[in-house]
XYZ file of C-alpha atoms in Angstrom:
761
model
C -25.424 -15.463 35.490
C -26.844 -13.192 32.962
C -26.497 -15.229 30.040
C -23.942 -15.572 28.541
C -20.728 -16.165 27.249
C -18.217 -14.407 29.136
C -17.411 -10.890 30.333
C -18.675 -11.386 33.812
C -16.271 -8.555 34.272
C -15.917 -7.528 37.888
C -19.046 -9.202 38.781
C -18.560 -9.168 42.448
C -18.016 -5.510 42.647
C -21.267 -5.190 40.776
C -23.071 -7.638 43.098
C -21.837 -6.023 46.359
C -22.776 -2.709 45.011
C -26.198 -4.003 44.336
C -26.514 -5.445 47.817
C -25.619 -2.108 49.309
C -27.992 -0.231 46.889
C -30.753 -2.668 47.854
C -30.311 -1.924 51.562
C -30.390 1.750 50.796
C -33.137 1.885 48.211
C -35.201 -1.139 48.838
C -38.425 0.609 47.992
C -37.154 1.773 44.645
C -38.896 -0.692 42.319
C -39.442 -1.222 38.657
C -43.118 -1.725 38.153
C -44.713 -4.210 35.872
C -46.888 -6.237 35.188
C -31.681 -31.787 16.224
C -32.253 -33.375 15.123
C -32.871 -36.857 14.910
C -34.825 -38.345 11.926
C -35.451 -41.595 10.126
C -35.241 -42.078 6.359
C -37.388 -45.158 6.498
C -40.626 -43.193 6.023
C -42.135 -43.474 2.529
C -40.797 -40.661 0.286
C -43.608 -38.829 -1.577
C -44.414 -35.576 -3.047
C -45.533 -33.158 -0.524
C -47.526 -30.810 -2.981
C -50.898 -31.594 -4.457
C -50.867 -35.234 -3.514
C -54.455 -36.096 -4.366
C -54.069 -39.549 -2.863
C -53.146 -38.245 0.513
C -55.539 -39.271 3.293
C -57.110 -36.461 5.509
C -54.930 -37.326 8.505
C -52.209 -35.290 6.955
C -54.182 -32.074 7.159
C -53.494 -29.880 10.344
C -54.803 -26.459 11.109
C -51.896 -24.179 11.127
C -51.569 -20.509 11.774
C -48.427 -18.448 11.547
C -47.808 -14.829 12.795
C -45.153 -12.330 13.265
C -44.873 -9.165 15.290
C -42.330 -6.663 16.488
C -40.670 -6.952 19.872
C -37.786 -4.606 19.439
C -38.006 -2.409 22.489
C -35.543 0.266 23.456
C -32.551 0.424 21.045
C -30.564 2.906 23.017
C -29.326 3.312 26.534
C -30.131 -0.224 27.777
C -27.426 -2.872 28.248
C -27.733 -5.753 25.833
C -28.746 -9.190 27.093
C -26.218 -11.924 26.466
C -22.600 -11.070 27.183
C -23.426 -9.624 30.641
C -21.213 -6.634 29.831
C -22.507 -3.430 31.261
C -20.552 -1.450 28.655
C -22.381 -2.934 25.830
C -25.252 -0.450 25.871
C -27.399 0.128 22.788
C -26.696 3.033 20.409
C -29.011 2.347 17.604
C -30.546 -0.285 15.306
C -29.400 -2.598 12.537
C -32.415 -4.927 12.343
C -35.696 -5.034 14.244
C -36.431 -7.999 16.504
C -39.436 -10.210 15.940
C -41.600 -12.914 17.483
C -42.766 -15.508 15.091
C -45.573 -17.652 16.318
C -46.408 -21.152 14.968
C -49.752 -22.759 15.870
C -50.374 -26.349 15.009
C -53.839 -27.764 15.728
C -55.815 -30.980 15.336
C -58.580 -29.897 12.931
C -61.121 -32.335 14.569
C -60.299 -31.256 18.095
C -59.195 -27.633 18.232
C -58.283 -27.794 21.950
C -55.515 -30.130 20.942
C -53.059 -27.505 19.779
C -49.824 -25.815 20.772
C -47.922 -22.548 20.052
C -44.185 -22.704 19.247
C -42.653 -19.198 19.547
C -39.314 -18.210 17.975
C -38.369 -14.866 19.369
C -35.371 -12.882 18.519
C -34.415 -12.678 22.130
C -31.464 -14.199 24.084
C -33.747 -16.804 25.778
C -37.192 -17.629 26.886
C -38.031 -16.091 30.179
C -40.287 -17.004 33.172
C -41.765 -13.565 33.601
C -42.314 -12.934 29.870
C -44.023 -16.327 29.603
C -46.138 -15.438 32.610
C -47.078 -12.043 31.047
C -48.049 -13.770 27.768
C -50.148 -16.448 29.491
C -52.042 -13.561 31.449
C -52.509 -11.691 28.103
C -53.899 -14.802 26.443
C -56.330 -15.306 29.422
C -57.551 -11.661 28.893
C -58.203 -12.135 25.177
C -61.436 -13.915 25.500
C -62.810 -17.366 25.377
C -61.583 -17.915 21.783
C -57.969 -18.118 23.216
C -58.801 -20.335 26.226
C -57.457 -23.312 24.397
C -53.866 -21.836 24.906
C -52.282 -22.240 28.288
C -49.136 -23.226 30.174
C -49.308 -26.747 28.960
C -49.072 -25.837 25.207
C -47.285 -22.477 25.078
C -43.550 -22.873 24.176
C -41.433 -19.729 24.286
C -37.933 -20.107 22.527
C -35.235 -17.566 21.942
C -32.922 -17.416 19.055
C -30.168 -16.441 21.556
C -29.060 -13.299 19.948
C -26.709 -11.274 22.160
C -27.490 -8.065 20.361
C -30.862 -7.169 21.767
C -31.868 -4.893 24.745
C -32.030 -6.499 28.222
C -33.838 -5.495 31.323
C -36.887 -7.616 30.704
C -35.962 -10.688 32.708
C -37.393 -12.258 35.714
C -34.534 -13.184 37.997
C -32.145 -10.619 39.623
C -28.803 -12.025 38.311
C -29.496 -11.428 34.665
C -30.831 -7.998 35.618
C -27.717 -6.824 37.297
C -25.600 -5.845 34.083
C -28.650 -3.783 32.760
C -29.192 -1.969 36.053
C -32.386 -3.638 36.887
C -35.725 -4.204 35.137
C -37.353 -1.889 32.543
C -41.178 -1.997 32.409
C -41.159 -0.592 28.834
C -38.833 -3.184 27.577
C -40.717 -5.922 29.169
C -44.082 -4.668 27.848
C -42.602 -4.406 24.312
C -41.642 -8.124 24.464
C -44.899 -9.321 25.940
C -47.104 -7.267 23.750
C -45.229 -8.154 20.623
C -45.449 -11.905 21.392
C -49.239 -11.644 22.052
C -49.745 -9.833 18.709
C -47.803 -12.534 16.928
C -49.981 -15.177 18.513
C -53.142 -13.196 17.630
C -52.163 -12.955 13.986
C -51.297 -16.752 13.872
C -54.654 -17.632 15.515
C -56.528 -15.537 13.129
C -54.864 -17.082 9.986
C -55.339 -20.789 10.985
C -56.091 -22.750 7.885
C -55.941 -26.468 6.799
C -52.278 -27.058 6.034
C -49.892 -30.016 5.162
C -46.630 -30.394 6.917
C -43.601 -31.882 5.612
C -40.011 -32.429 7.053
C -36.531 -32.822 5.871
C -32.909 -32.200 6.800
C -29.464 -31.246 5.297
C -26.116 -30.860 6.938
C -24.607 -27.368 7.175
C -21.046 -28.266 7.965
C -19.496 -24.685 8.010
C -22.163 -22.965 9.994
C -20.763 -23.717 13.481
C -17.763 -25.125 15.371
C -17.358 -26.601 18.737
C -15.856 -23.970 21.148
C -15.131 -26.383 23.949
C -13.727 -29.473 21.981
C -11.610 -30.403 25.081
C -14.823 -31.019 27.010
C -16.332 -32.911 24.003
C -13.439 -35.308 24.167
C -14.358 -36.379 27.700
C -17.326 -38.134 26.323
C -16.908 -41.990 25.773
C -14.976 -42.724 22.625
C -17.580 -45.281 21.584
C -20.200 -42.743 21.741
C -18.148 -40.042 19.821
C -17.331 -42.636 17.079
C -21.191 -42.685 16.191
C -20.987 -39.084 14.996
C -18.951 -37.577 12.354
C -18.712 -34.166 13.824
C -18.277 -32.625 17.336
C -21.345 -30.233 16.784
C -24.777 -30.962 15.420
C -24.480 -30.023 11.720
C -27.955 -30.925 10.694
C -30.454 -28.245 9.815
C -34.032 -29.538 10.101
C -36.835 -27.899 8.348
C -40.596 -28.050 8.646
C -42.593 -26.721 5.696
C -46.149 -25.531 5.938
C -48.252 -25.737 2.721
C -51.771 -24.327 2.648
C -54.166 -27.048 1.515
C -56.357 -24.901 -0.575
C -53.752 -23.700 -3.037
C -50.463 -25.489 -1.887
C -48.813 -22.184 -1.293
C -46.112 -22.220 1.522
C -47.205 -20.150 4.366
C -44.073 -20.632 6.436
C -41.033 -22.743 7.442
C -39.657 -23.572 10.845
C -36.012 -24.618 11.079
C -33.824 -25.944 13.849
C -29.945 -25.459 13.783
C -27.410 -25.200 16.477
C -25.261 -22.111 16.409
C -24.618 -19.315 18.975
C -26.025 -15.943 18.349
C -22.601 -14.450 19.065
C -21.428 -13.603 15.486
C -21.693 -10.007 16.602
C -19.128 -9.324 19.239
C -19.463 -7.625 22.675
C -18.291 -4.292 21.201
C -21.344 -4.248 18.794
C -24.077 -1.861 20.089
C -26.509 -1.940 17.336
C -29.721 -3.987 17.913
C -29.940 -7.004 15.782
C -31.251 -10.682 15.555
C -27.633 -11.811 14.892
C -27.234 -14.673 12.366
C -30.601 -16.255 12.779
C -32.261 -12.981 12.324
C -30.328 -12.556 9.050
C -31.437 -16.084 7.904
C -35.101 -15.263 8.595
C -34.749 -11.847 6.875
C -33.119 -13.409 3.740
C -35.799 -16.098 3.358
C -38.768 -13.848 3.875
C -37.213 -11.329 1.454
C -36.586 -14.034 -1.135
C -40.244 -15.283 -0.833
C -41.668 -11.955 -1.919
C -42.573 -12.162 -5.549
C -42.302 -16.030 -5.690
C -45.582 -17.722 -6.568
C -44.834 -20.729 -4.486
C -45.131 -18.640 -1.287
C -48.304 -17.094 0.231
C -48.443 -13.429 1.027
C -47.002 -12.797 4.413
C -44.788 -15.880 4.347
C -42.964 -16.287 7.614
C -39.620 -18.008 8.210
C -38.668 -19.044 11.765
C -35.013 -20.058 12.399
C -35.038 -21.672 15.880
C -32.128 -22.334 18.055
C -31.232 -26.013 18.977
C -28.269 -27.703 20.895
C -26.416 -24.402 21.010
C -24.431 -24.877 24.274
C -20.986 -25.585 23.031
C -21.221 -24.227 19.483
C -19.810 -20.999 17.952
C -20.432 -19.124 14.807
C -16.824 -18.010 14.702
C -15.966 -20.833 12.473
C -12.167 -20.071 11.883
C -11.620 -20.927 15.562
C -10.076 -19.180 18.550
C -6.695 -17.260 18.190
C -4.484 -15.148 20.586
C -5.004 -11.509 19.582
C -1.438 -10.558 20.607
C 0.550 -13.281 18.786
C -1.889 -14.657 16.235
C -1.288 -18.255 17.599
C -3.809 -20.731 18.636
C -5.205 -20.350 22.157
C -4.347 -23.197 24.661
C -6.548 -26.055 23.806
C -7.499 -27.119 27.366
C -8.667 -23.784 28.674
C -8.538 -21.233 25.782
C -6.034 -19.097 27.462
C -3.174 -16.982 25.920
C -0.326 -16.645 28.430
C -2.496 -17.853 31.112
C -5.283 -15.244 30.528
C -8.553 -15.653 28.642
C -8.835 -11.919 27.762
C -6.988 -12.233 24.407
C -8.403 -15.501 23.255
C -11.124 -14.718 20.639
C -12.997 -16.775 18.091
C -12.710 -15.515 14.539
C -15.709 -15.329 12.176
C -15.508 -15.919 8.428
C -14.755 -12.240 7.787
C -12.931 -11.275 11.046
C -10.484 -9.186 9.089
C -13.276 -6.662 8.301
C -12.891 -5.266 11.883
C -16.563 -4.415 11.886
C -17.713 -5.872 15.243
C -18.454 -9.144 13.490
C -21.091 -7.547 11.229
C -20.085 -9.182 7.890
C -19.307 -12.468 9.551
C -22.748 -12.369 11.124
C -24.352 -11.910 7.744
C -22.386 -14.705 6.313
C -23.404 -17.319 8.984
C -27.010 -16.222 8.490
C -26.583 -16.508 4.748
C -25.344 -20.077 5.082
C -28.316 -21.039 7.231
C -30.545 -19.455 4.682
C -28.804 -21.217 1.676
C -29.137 -24.496 3.417
C -32.808 -23.958 4.270
C -33.375 -22.925 0.665
C -31.634 -26.000 -0.677
C -33.846 -28.300 1.667
C -36.955 -26.364 0.374
C -36.131 -26.730 -3.313
C -35.877 -30.537 -2.991
C -38.771 -31.295 -0.635
C -41.287 -32.160 -3.256
C -39.369 -35.431 -4.011
C -37.481 -36.009 -0.736
C -39.527 -34.762 2.159
C -41.301 -36.795 4.807
C -44.964 -35.919 5.065
C -46.144 -35.359 8.651
C -49.307 -37.336 9.273
C -51.625 -38.368 12.138
C -53.298 -35.128 12.829
C -55.120 -36.792 15.888
C -51.937 -36.683 17.737
C -51.386 -32.924 18.424
C -50.361 -32.966 22.071
C -48.322 -31.000 24.560
C -47.308 -31.230 28.150
C -45.676 -28.806 30.515
C -44.646 -29.053 34.126
C -42.513 -27.137 36.635
C -39.961 -29.190 38.670
C -37.953 -27.822 41.632
C -34.329 -28.908 40.871
C -33.173 -28.094 44.443
C -32.663 -31.707 45.669
C -34.655 -33.546 42.977
C -34.013 -37.302 43.373
C -34.809 -39.702 40.611
C -33.616 -42.932 38.796
C -31.082 -42.363 36.061
C -32.683 -42.712 32.597
C -29.217 -43.904 31.348
C -28.638 -46.454 34.161
C -31.762 -47.393 35.981
C -29.842 -48.985 38.798
C -28.527 -45.539 39.871
C -30.277 -42.999 41.896
C -29.316 -39.441 41.262
C -29.890 -35.957 42.760
C -29.718 -32.439 41.451
C -28.460 -29.406 43.377
C -29.594 -25.968 44.132
C -28.419 -23.647 41.487
C -24.735 -22.467 41.531
C -22.071 -21.137 39.052
C -18.610 -22.114 39.097
C -15.282 -20.251 38.468
C -15.125 -21.096 34.871
C -18.494 -19.349 34.273
C -16.486 -16.076 34.910
C -13.784 -17.226 32.553
C -16.256 -16.659 29.709
C -15.835 -18.271 26.308
C -13.904 -17.756 23.075
C -16.920 -15.826 21.826
C -16.852 -13.438 24.870
C -13.823 -13.924 27.087
C -13.821 -13.099 30.941
C -11.188 -10.927 32.731
C -9.010 -10.989 35.784
C -7.675 -14.407 36.818
C -10.574 -16.512 35.779
C -10.151 -19.155 33.136
C -11.988 -22.150 31.542
C -10.229 -24.460 33.930
C -12.813 -24.315 36.678
C -11.172 -26.917 38.834
C -7.730 -25.304 38.776
C -8.041 -21.818 37.639
C -5.939 -19.162 39.343
C -9.135 -17.614 40.557
C -9.866 -20.566 42.605
C -6.756 -19.936 44.734
C -7.409 -16.107 45.028
C -8.789 -15.325 48.489
C -10.562 -12.277 47.227
C -13.067 -14.262 45.190
C -13.521 -16.673 48.147
C -14.335 -13.840 50.542
C -16.545 -12.114 48.099
C -18.441 -15.466 47.476
C -18.980 -15.990 51.127
C -20.181 -12.424 51.721
C -22.807 -13.062 49.075
C -23.815 -16.523 50.146
C -21.359 -19.184 51.342
C -22.258 -22.701 50.005
C -22.975 -25.457 52.501
C -20.833 -28.530 52.585
C -23.702 -30.427 51.153
C -23.977 -28.101 48.162
C -20.156 -28.235 47.626
C -20.388 -31.997 47.591
C -23.437 -32.004 45.263
C -21.778 -29.737 42.794
C -18.432 -31.405 42.795
C -16.094 -31.102 40.932
C -17.374 -27.537 40.365
C -15.583 -24.898 42.434
C -18.596 -22.716 43.345
C -18.091 -19.009 42.645
C -21.818 -17.906 43.061
C -24.146 -20.000 45.181
C -27.438 -18.449 44.000
C -30.110 -20.857 44.174
C -31.055 -20.002 47.666
C -30.727 -16.296 47.400
C -34.172 -14.565 47.603
C -33.190 -11.174 48.834
C -34.541 -8.768 47.513
C -36.053 -11.454 45.311
C -34.981 -14.600 43.560
C -31.552 -14.465 41.938
C -31.848 -17.537 39.520
C -34.045 -20.392 38.637
C -34.433 -23.510 40.800
C -37.909 -24.149 39.370
C -37.493 -25.337 35.835
C -39.885 -25.855 32.972
C -40.225 -29.402 31.514
C -42.054 -29.483 28.119
C -42.315 -31.489 24.878
C -44.656 -30.732 21.979
C -46.107 -33.374 19.428
C -47.586 -33.188 16.003
C -47.892 -36.759 14.626
C -44.425 -38.240 14.386
C -42.724 -34.828 15.147
C -41.566 -34.165 18.668
C -40.141 -30.931 19.860
C -38.181 -31.045 23.097
C -38.567 -27.469 24.578
C -35.410 -27.213 26.551
C -34.772 -24.378 29.176
C -30.978 -24.487 29.209
C -28.430 -24.128 26.517
C -27.932 -27.727 25.671
C -24.471 -29.054 24.600
C -24.064 -31.115 21.508
C -23.680 -34.568 23.073
C -26.389 -33.607 25.769
C -28.834 -32.969 22.864
C -27.887 -36.160 21.069
C -28.571 -38.158 24.219
C -31.863 -36.445 25.001
C -33.182 -36.708 21.460
C -32.254 -40.279 21.240
C -34.028 -41.149 24.584
C -37.190 -39.306 23.390
C -37.026 -41.271 20.107
C -36.709 -44.609 21.819
C -39.426 -44.014 24.211
C -41.864 -42.653 21.591
C -41.419 -46.000 19.706
C -41.773 -48.027 22.824
C -44.837 -46.429 24.517
C -46.515 -44.309 21.787
C -46.152 -46.710 18.810
C -44.330 -44.108 16.652
C -42.353 -46.069 14.228
C -40.208 -43.258 12.894
C -40.184 -40.287 15.296
C -38.761 -37.056 14.039
C -37.216 -35.335 17.157
C -35.853 -31.808 17.242
C -34.858 -29.704 20.163
C -35.448 -25.953 20.678
C -33.587 -24.044 23.356
C -33.110 -21.877 25.393
C -36.760 -21.844 26.081
C -39.434 -20.740 28.709
C -36.971 -19.706 31.478
C -33.208 -19.137 31.318
C -31.478 -22.028 33.111
C -28.127 -21.282 31.879
C -26.447 -24.590 30.539
C -26.687 -28.378 30.488
C -23.729 -30.662 29.685
C -23.011 -34.412 29.827
C -21.777 -35.686 33.258
C -18.470 -36.243 31.545
C -18.290 -32.658 30.079
C -19.275 -31.316 33.513
C -16.188 -32.929 34.999
C -13.891 -30.905 32.808
C -15.521 -27.714 34.042
C -14.969 -25.361 31.165
C -17.441 -22.539 30.709
C -20.498 -24.770 29.870
C -19.822 -27.185 32.763
C -19.332 -24.139 35.264
C -22.550 -22.774 33.957
C -24.518 -25.962 34.470
C -26.630 -24.777 37.429
C -27.913 -27.868 39.007
C -24.818 -30.107 39.182
C -23.409 -33.111 37.250
C -26.930 -34.790 36.947
C -28.732 -31.904 35.314
C -29.096 -33.618 31.943
C -30.190 -36.900 33.389
C -32.849 -35.008 35.338
C -34.242 -33.210 32.203
C -34.225 -36.583 30.232
C -35.877 -38.481 33.099
C -38.709 -35.881 33.417
C -39.466 -35.697 29.777
C -39.598 -39.505 29.502
C -41.814 -39.656 32.625
C -44.406 -37.315 31.110
C -44.101 -38.687 27.613
C -47.364 -40.899 27.979
C -49.361 -37.574 28.063
C -48.563 -37.133 24.378
C -50.506 -40.158 23.453
C -53.199 -39.449 20.862
C -55.873 -40.952 23.236
C -54.653 -38.886 26.237
C -57.178 -36.268 27.447
C -55.276 -35.335 30.650
C -52.447 -33.119 31.674
C -49.829 -33.781 34.396
C -49.979 -31.804 37.669
C -48.392 -28.501 36.786
C -45.955 -28.471 39.638
C -44.666 -25.469 41.869
C -45.199 -22.208 40.109
C -41.930 -20.111 39.901
C -41.810 -16.657 41.585
C -42.747 -13.775 39.224
C -40.734 -10.714 40.167
C -41.832 -8.102 37.798
C -43.728 -6.246 40.521
C -40.814 -6.105 42.933
C -37.936 -5.813 40.555
C -35.444 -3.104 41.184
C -34.636 -0.644 38.661
C -31.878 1.957 38.461
C -32.464 2.740 34.735
C -33.001 6.468 34.204
C -35.812 7.601 31.934
C -35.678 10.057 29.180
C -35.754 13.525 30.855
C -36.388 15.638 27.846
C -35.249 16.386 24.347
C -34.119 19.790 22.779
C -32.768 20.775 19.470
C -29.677 22.988 19.194
C -30.354 26.784 19.156
C -31.514 27.724 15.806
C -32.419 24.287 14.732
C -35.578 22.122 14.853
C -35.962 18.351 15.285
C -35.503 16.520 11.864
C -33.058 19.294 10.414
C -30.370 17.900 8.367
C -26.923 18.563 9.767
C -24.899 16.751 7.066
C -25.575 14.777 4.023
C -24.113 12.788 1.147
C -21.727 14.289 -1.249
C -24.015 15.913 -3.767
C -21.544 15.697 -6.632
C -21.095 12.062 -6.311
C -22.995 9.062 -7.905
C -23.200 6.238 -5.578
C -22.936 2.608 -6.547
C -23.369 -0.827 -4.837
C -21.026 -1.178 -2.051
C -20.975 2.457 -1.271
C -22.340 3.853 2.125
C -24.530 6.874 2.046
C -25.073 8.844 5.261
C -27.313 11.641 6.433
C -27.221 13.187 10.049
C -30.284 14.820 11.538
C -31.126 16.727 14.715
C -32.632 13.812 16.710
C -34.369 12.856 19.740
C -34.205 9.804 22.082
C -35.872 6.746 20.362
C -36.914 5.553 23.869
C -39.705 8.085 23.542
C -41.413 5.746 21.066
C -40.186 2.277 20.045
C -42.274 2.679 16.882
C -43.299 -0.985 17.122
C -44.563 -2.272 13.783
C -43.303 0.910 12.218
C -39.806 2.246 11.395
C -37.326 4.930 12.393
C -35.673 4.810 8.913
C -36.605 4.622 5.278
C -34.627 4.796 1.943
C -36.926 6.418 -0.610
C -36.683 6.458 -4.457
C -38.228 9.047 -6.479
C -40.778 7.564 -8.968
C -39.442 8.750 -12.332
C -41.097 11.848 -13.870
C -43.241 12.533 -10.707
C -42.861 14.202 -7.295
C -43.735 10.909 -5.564
C -41.355 8.932 -3.469
C -41.610 5.170 -2.664
C -40.025 3.330 0.193
C -37.490 0.774 -0.847
C -35.752 0.079 2.473
C -36.715 0.417 6.194
C -35.772 -0.977 9.613
C -36.451 -4.491 8.237
C -33.400 -4.364 6.079
C -29.946 -5.258 7.306
C -28.050 -2.656 5.251
C -29.901 0.385 6.632
C -28.610 1.418 9.961
C -29.925 3.840 12.634
C -27.295 5.406 14.931
C -28.262 7.713 17.867
C -25.670 9.781 19.824
C -26.433 12.068 22.804
C -24.542 15.379 22.355
C -25.346 17.376 25.517
C -27.020 15.364 28.161
C -28.203 18.233 30.450
C -29.736 20.202 27.515
C -30.978 17.075 25.774
C -29.575 17.483 22.285
C -28.835 14.489 20.259
C -28.017 13.445 16.676
C -29.355 10.603 14.537
C -27.390 9.311 11.623
C -28.866 6.992 8.959
C -26.386 4.894 7.015
C -27.283 2.898 3.945
C -24.850 0.512 2.478
C -26.104 0.046 -1.117
C -26.312 -3.677 -1.637
C -24.120 -5.413 -3.952
C -24.595 -8.884 -5.239
C -23.559 -10.481 -2.014
C -26.104 -8.722 0.131
C -28.766 -8.937 -2.587
C -28.780 -12.656 -2.656
C -32.019 -13.884 -4.201
C -33.828 -10.493 -3.804
C -36.254 -10.395 -6.686
C -36.788 -6.816 -6.313
C -33.576 -5.450 -7.608
C -32.164 -1.928 -6.919
C -32.874 0.439 -9.817
C -30.793 3.375 -10.728
C -32.343 6.770 -9.836
C -32.746 9.477 -7.260
C -32.887 8.518 -3.681
C -33.053 9.988 -0.149
C -32.900 9.006 3.539
C -35.958 9.646 5.747
C -35.940 9.710 9.501
C -38.910 9.282 11.756
C -38.531 10.509 15.323
C -40.394 11.433 18.503
C -39.254 14.256 20.905
C -40.112 14.627 24.600
C -40.839 18.248 25.682
C -39.239 19.712 28.778
C -41.692 20.272 31.760
C -44.832 18.761 30.183
C -43.135 15.664 28.926
C -45.344 15.645 25.831
C -44.255 13.175 23.050
C -44.333 14.706 19.570
C -43.753 12.927 16.370
C -41.392 14.626 13.706
C -39.691 13.694 10.443
C -36.575 14.538 8.838
C -35.996 14.220 5.073
C -32.389 14.231 3.809
C -31.056 15.616 0.484
C -31.517 13.593 -2.724
C -28.582 11.716 -4.091
C -28.000 9.774 -7.317
C -27.565 5.883 -7.348
C -26.380 3.965 -10.329
C -27.245 0.261 -9.822
């Protein structure tokens, strides 16, 4: 279902309504277009190592661009909650592109994209590939085999850009403008990366971040074999892996790319401000800290990629019952038999701020760990060598009835199933609980005995006996793999991809991978790389969810428990084994001597040209009588001097920000008056976490609205490692908007400048 954790609230009512709406309005379309490592490698300085051979020089380009899209009136992608509709912006969303290339054979290259999106997507990837093909022969080296599109899995970004019907339902369909913003921004980040390719050294190191995640389904984790569990200290992957990119010409660091497993659910389902969640915070802090530091190149970019995220939570204090304050039931995360009141608590849950400060804290912890790794890499890091081995493969595999030998037990032949979701999927998680009688006990939930859900399921699509047997013990709630009316509801055709740069292997996984699933998968790749590729010390990481949203993958043992993650494993108990088998099968294509690509497989359906949309556009904007756009309606207390920790607000006559996404620009600015002049300099904008843009529709028919800018003046906690410290002085808030005229629909830019106020830093 629309990713993600929980609140599938009244899904059948929505689905049945959609079916009726489809029949009534079929022609109303939206148009479109981990981390395993070895310490046996020799330790050496990664900077200015004059004895280093040329095989450690790769061509690397890194680029970043804005993919924010509509910040209001569009339901967020993640919690599948139609009430979580955007009302403003806390932090812009970005695509960060990392290109690694064999300097002697430029066609041997790959692009790894870290996007502040809930997941990679089939239609978005298709749009990016088409865009690259239209950019000329210089970009012909990039194609389906070497383009990897990962999402950081933020649950606080606008939806309506996805390929399949099911994740479109909460957002009322597909929005062409939202899709275009994502595709165009990704293409721009790739273009910037391509144009900045330069000889670069890569180094790799890791450090455990223990308090950055917890396992939200420990009961499922305990179903894994005890002998296997004893090999690991924790029930989540605590390792943060970091790749550093140092420009060969001057040893300046142009970027970092990290992998760490933690859900983008620090911000709860009642948050309606767009943000990159905790990984967006981590990237923001590292990029901000690099400014003014001579070790970093101008335009330094930090990518914080997702990894084995499936059963992790950033709400590190654990789940509690809201009414009693007691622990939730361990087996199924219920309180008095219901999931609704069982919520995970972040580090600052007492702030009652929709998880905002907890989100910053989990991002801050990732940043601090990445910084600690960076600071010690000159003496401890592993140099990535063998630039002749830059390779990638990508294939599509239909998981509906795929039969294969088990990679874990070759004597067994296994089969995957057509996509289906279980009852525990609707039970949600402790990050976002479900409602009604659904729980995270998918084999014995009260919902499994409720005839209403059985009737509703069968009206939509009754599962066959073969499907029921294939998915066992999952109790099927939504049998979606075979649904193609009015177009495909979910993915049966799945991306299989691995990237290689020397000893570094990146598993590009489509589903949200549980902790133990990720461990098994990475170990299998490492063992096979040693065996058939001759890599003595493979460095294996996993990036997910990528390329298309395939919901979850758990181990077979976890699947048997049928908590949320098992109920959301689309293709049955053998899903993990299928992914592992396929990546191992195609691993020989990553040999340095390989000049071939595997057969691409069956191309998935692209639904952008036939996707339904019930999202209304902006009709028009009007200011109140006697006012004009940008006029100040209220401002800060003029008699007060503001200090760190205070929040300053100014409210303006506004207009709908959907008129102009202001990509690569800003809606907001904090400006400081240059002493003894009439000039003002920008010191904060949409990039900054503590500057918030809120939009509120006042009179829908007339089209009046208000915009409030809020700046929380950073104290030491929020100013961590910011080399450009806040100065005392005179400040003001500056609003940039665009209005849509009645009748003509003309879009006109305007500005609003708030009254000045004093700040004592």
